[in-house]
Amino acid sequence: MNLQKFKSIFTLLVLGTIGYLIHKTVFYFWVPKLYQDQFVYTLELLYLFFFFFSAFLILVLDLVKQKSINSVGYAFLLLTTLKMGIAYIFLKPILAANLEKTPIEKMSFFIIFIYFLAMETYVTIRILNNKQ
């Protein structure tokens, strides 16, 4: 079994877990529990959604790399656009809420989105730099 293929996903899992633990620690000390209980989506659900979508994106990029290395960038742009559309659908209930906790929830959502986007971009750059 080729474990090298899953190295990027393992890296994503480790970095995602580290990001989650930092995020959870910040929430523990600076965000009231009452706000956290009223969030539309839990922190765990958001991290799981973005992790699985990022893992899917990385697997697809690996498949595209095997078929045609020149199409990896286009596949990344297409899948990232799809991810943004799905993330917007997830974000709509948060945007519709106009509660005291809403700005914290919006900021949290975008931090997670950008964090995983940065990791996906890093993996894509590594794929493109390892042309064989």
PDB file of C-alpha atoms in Angstrom:
ATOM      1  CA  MET A   1       0.000   0.000   0.000  1.00  0.00           C
ATOM      2  CA  ASN A   2       1.328   3.406  -0.958  1.00  0.00           C
ATOM      3  CA  LEU A   3       1.274   5.498   2.226  1.00  0.00           C
ATOM      4  CA  GLN A   4       3.068   8.394   0.526  1.00  0.00           C
ATOM      5  CA  LYS A   5      -0.223   9.115  -1.252  1.00  0.00           C
ATOM      6  CA  PHE A   6      -1.916   9.860   2.077  1.00  0.00           C
ATOM      7  CA  LYS A   7       0.897  11.974   3.530  1.00  0.00           C
ATOM      8  CA  SER A   8      -0.884  15.210   2.566  1.00  0.00           C
ATOM      9  CA  ILE A   9      -4.132  14.062   4.170  1.00  0.00           C
ATOM     10  CA  PHE A  10      -2.285  13.068   7.342  1.00  0.00           C
ATOM     11  CA  THR A  11      -0.624  16.505   7.376  1.00  0.00           C
ATOM     12  CA  LEU A  12      -4.054  18.089   6.912  1.00  0.00           C
ATOM     13  CA  LEU A  13      -5.408  16.009   9.810  1.00  0.00           C
ATOM     14  CA  VAL A  14      -2.548  16.998  12.138  1.00  0.00           C
ATOM     15  CA  LEU A  15      -2.704  20.700  11.232  1.00  0.00           C
ATOM     16  CA  GLY A  16      -6.504  20.667  11.410  1.00  0.00           C
ATOM     17  CA  THR A  17      -6.373  19.104  14.874  1.00  0.00           C
ATOM     18  CA  ILE A  18      -3.816  21.666  16.046  1.00  0.00           C
ATOM     19  CA  GLY A  19      -5.972  24.484  14.646  1.00  0.00           C
ATOM     20  CA  TYR A  20      -9.054  23.036  16.343  1.00  0.00           C
ATOM     21  CA  LEU A  21      -7.312  22.767  19.718  1.00  0.00           C
ATOM     22  CA  ILE A  22      -6.064  26.352  19.501  1.00  0.00           C
ATOM     23  CA  HIS A  23      -9.511  27.577  18.412  1.00  0.00           C
ATOM     24  CA  LYS A  24     -11.223  25.639  21.207  1.00  0.00           C
ATOM     25  CA  THR A  25      -8.759  27.034  23.772  1.00  0.00           C
ATOM     26  CA  VAL A  26      -9.372  30.603  22.597  1.00  0.00           C
ATOM     27  CA  PHE A  27     -13.125  30.012  22.795  1.00  0.00           C
ATOM     28  CA  TYR A  28     -12.790  28.519  26.275  1.00  0.00           C
ATOM     29  CA  PHE A  29     -11.091  31.613  27.649  1.00  0.00           C
ATOM     30  CA  TRP A  30     -12.640  34.460  25.626  1.00  0.00           C
ATOM     31  CA  VAL A  31     -16.064  33.417  24.321  1.00  0.00           C
ATOM     32  CA  PRO A  32     -18.881  32.930  26.831  1.00  0.00           C
ATOM     33  CA  LYS A  33     -20.323  29.410  26.944  1.00  0.00           C
ATOM     34  CA  LEU A  34     -23.785  30.896  26.388  1.00  0.00           C
ATOM     35  CA  TYR A  35     -22.675  32.220  22.983  1.00  0.00           C
ATOM     36  CA  GLN A  36     -21.107  28.908  22.033  1.00  0.00           C
ATOM     37  CA  ASP A  37     -24.310  27.057  22.906  1.00  0.00           C
ATOM     38  CA  GLN A  38     -26.310  29.363  20.611  1.00  0.00           C
ATOM     39  CA  PHE A  39     -24.075  28.916  17.556  1.00  0.00           C
ATOM     40  CA  VAL A  40     -25.829  27.571  14.468  1.00  0.00           C
ATOM     41  CA  TYR A  41     -22.973  25.093  13.895  1.00  0.00           C
ATOM     42  CA  THR A  42     -20.636  23.742  16.526  1.00  0.00           C
ATOM     43  CA  LEU A  43     -16.919  24.248  16.153  1.00  0.00           C
ATOM     44  CA  GLU A  44     -16.496  20.488  15.769  1.00  0.00           C
ATOM     45  CA  LEU A  45     -18.997  20.323  12.907  1.00  0.00           C
ATOM     46  CA  LEU A  46     -17.280  23.151  11.033  1.00  0.00           C
ATOM     47  CA  TYR A  47     -13.830  21.608  11.417  1.00  0.00           C
ATOM     48  CA  LEU A  48     -15.156  18.210  10.291  1.00  0.00           C
ATOM     49  CA  PHE A  49     -16.888  19.719   7.256  1.00  0.00           C
ATOM     50  CA  PHE A  50     -13.824  21.642   6.158  1.00  0.00           C
ATOM     51  CA  PHE A  51     -11.480  18.727   6.895  1.00  0.00           C
ATOM     52  CA  PHE A  52     -13.500  16.250   4.832  1.00  0.00           C
ATOM     53  CA  PHE A  53     -13.946  18.676   1.965  1.00  0.00           C
ATOM     54  CA  SER A  54     -10.223  19.475   2.002  1.00  0.00           C
ATOM     55  CA  ALA A  55      -9.327  15.772   2.116  1.00  0.00           C
ATOM     56  CA  PHE A  56     -11.657  15.172  -0.838  1.00  0.00           C
ATOM     57  CA  LEU A  57     -10.038  18.055  -2.705  1.00  0.00           C
ATOM     58  CA  ILE A  58      -6.554  16.664  -2.075  1.00  0.00           C
ATOM     59  CA  LEU A  59      -7.571  13.175  -3.236  1.00  0.00           C
ATOM     60  CA  VAL A  60      -9.095  14.581  -6.423  1.00  0.00           C
ATOM     61  CA  LEU A  61      -5.999  16.695  -7.068  1.00  0.00           C
ATOM     62  CA  ASP A  62      -3.856  13.586  -6.654  1.00  0.00           C
ATOM     63  CA  LEU A  63      -6.007  11.764  -9.225  1.00  0.00           C
ATOM     64  CA  VAL A  64      -5.804  14.717 -11.608  1.00  0.00           C
ATOM     65  CA  LYS A  65      -2.026  14.793 -11.141  1.00  0.00           C
ATOM     66  CA  GLN A  66      -1.802  11.159 -12.250  1.00  0.00           C
ATOM     67  CA  LYS A  67      -3.866  11.866 -15.368  1.00  0.00           C
ATOM     68  CA  SER A  68      -2.504  15.277 -16.355  1.00  0.00           C
ATOM     69  CA  ILE A  69      -0.225  17.399 -14.176  1.00  0.00           C
ATOM     70  CA  ASN A  70      -1.083  20.466 -16.274  1.00  0.00           C
ATOM     71  CA  SER A  71      -4.720  20.320 -15.133  1.00  0.00           C
ATOM     72  CA  VAL A  72      -4.034  20.363 -11.379  1.00  0.00           C
ATOM     73  CA  GLY A  73      -4.302  24.158 -11.120  1.00  0.00           C
ATOM     74  CA  TYR A  74      -7.606  24.226 -12.978  1.00  0.00           C
ATOM     75  CA  ALA A  75      -8.985  21.401 -10.836  1.00  0.00           C
ATOM     76  CA  PHE A  76      -7.918  23.291  -7.715  1.00  0.00           C
ATOM     77  CA  LEU A  77      -9.715  26.442  -8.889  1.00  0.00           C
ATOM     78  CA  LEU A  78     -12.860  24.494  -9.781  1.00  0.00           C
ATOM     79  CA  LEU A  79     -12.982  22.575  -6.500  1.00  0.00           C
ATOM     80  CA  THR A  80     -12.204  25.677  -4.450  1.00  0.00           C
ATOM     81  CA  THR A  81     -15.046  27.525  -6.166  1.00  0.00           C
ATOM     82  CA  LEU A  82     -17.358  24.594  -5.426  1.00  0.00           C
ATOM     83  CA  LYS A  83     -16.203  24.607  -1.804  1.00  0.00           C
ATOM     84  CA  MET A  84     -16.893  28.355  -1.554  1.00  0.00           C
ATOM     85  CA  GLY A  85     -20.415  27.821  -2.888  1.00  0.00           C
ATOM     86  CA  ILE A  86     -21.135  25.049  -0.401  1.00  0.00           C
ATOM     87  CA  ALA A  87     -19.571  27.097   2.410  1.00  0.00           C
ATOM     88  CA  TYR A  88     -21.851  30.008   1.487  1.00  0.00           C
ATOM     89  CA  ILE A  89     -24.880  27.721   1.785  1.00  0.00           C
ATOM     90  CA  PHE A  90     -23.602  26.730   5.237  1.00  0.00           C
ATOM     91  CA  LEU A  91     -23.009  30.385   6.093  1.00  0.00           C
ATOM     92  CA  LYS A  92     -26.483  31.669   5.119  1.00  0.00           C
ATOM     93  CA  PRO A  93     -28.170  30.778   8.454  1.00  0.00           C
ATOM     94  CA  ILE A  94     -25.349  32.512  10.327  1.00  0.00           C
ATOM     95  CA  LEU A  95     -25.700  35.626   8.165  1.00  0.00           C
ATOM     96  CA  ALA A  96     -29.472  35.633   8.645  1.00  0.00           C
ATOM     97  CA  ALA A  97     -29.178  35.592  12.438  1.00  0.00           C
ATOM     98  CA  ASN A  98     -28.846  38.994  14.003  1.00  0.00           C
ATOM     99  CA  LEU A  99     -27.922  38.155  17.558  1.00  0.00           C
ATOM    100  CA  GLU A 100     -25.234  39.405  19.886  1.00  0.00           C
ATOM    101  CA  LYS A 101     -23.107  36.307  19.236  1.00  0.00           C
ATOM    102  CA  THR A 102     -23.375  36.497  15.425  1.00  0.00           C
ATOM    103  CA  PRO A 103     -20.144  38.493  14.778  1.00  0.00           C
ATOM    104  CA  ILE A 104     -18.138  35.947  16.779  1.00  0.00           C
ATOM    105  CA  GLU A 105     -19.700  33.072  14.860  1.00  0.00           C
ATOM    106  CA  LYS A 106     -19.059  34.756  11.491  1.00  0.00           C
ATOM    107  CA  MET A 107     -15.446  35.439  12.392  1.00  0.00           C
ATOM    108  CA  SER A 108     -14.991  31.867  13.577  1.00  0.00           C
ATOM    109  CA  PHE A 109     -16.461  30.490  10.342  1.00  0.00           C
ATOM    110  CA  PHE A 110     -14.180  32.608   8.163  1.00  0.00           C
ATOM    111  CA  ILE A 111     -11.095  31.803  10.233  1.00  0.00           C
ATOM    112  CA  ILE A 112     -11.735  28.083   9.745  1.00  0.00           C
ATOM    113  CA  PHE A 113     -12.459  28.590   6.034  1.00  0.00           C
ATOM    114  CA  ILE A 114      -9.259  30.550   5.448  1.00  0.00           C
ATOM    115  CA  TYR A 115      -7.189  28.157   7.580  1.00  0.00           C
ATOM    116  CA  PHE A 116      -8.214  25.141   5.508  1.00  0.00           C
ATOM    117  CA  LEU A 117      -7.926  27.108   2.262  1.00  0.00           C
ATOM    118  CA  ALA A 118      -4.330  27.956   3.162  1.00  0.00           C
ATOM    119  CA  MET A 119      -3.564  24.286   3.818  1.00  0.00           C
ATOM    120  CA  GLU A 120      -5.170  23.240   0.515  1.00  0.00           C
ATOM    121  CA  THR A 121      -3.180  25.888  -1.329  1.00  0.00           C
ATOM    122  CA  TYR A 122       0.037  24.685   0.300  1.00  0.00           C
ATOM    123  CA  VAL A 123      -0.657  21.076  -0.730  1.00  0.00           C
ATOM    124  CA  THR A 124      -1.512  22.157  -4.280  1.00  0.00           C
ATOM    125  CA  ILE A 125       1.736  24.102  -4.528  1.00  0.00           C
ATOM    126  CA  ARG A 126       3.628  21.027  -3.329  1.00  0.00           C
ATOM    127  CA  ILE A 127       1.892  18.899  -5.970  1.00  0.00           C
ATOM    128  CA  LEU A 128       2.725  21.400  -8.702  1.00  0.00           C
ATOM    129  CA  ASN A 129       6.346  21.711  -7.582  1.00  0.00           C
ATOM    130  CA  ASN A 130       6.828  17.925  -7.600  1.00  0.00           C
ATOM    131  CA  LYS A 131       6.199  17.444 -11.318  1.00  0.00           C
ATOM    132  CA  GLN A 132       7.509  14.038 -12.358  1.00  0.00           C
TER     133      GLN A 132
END
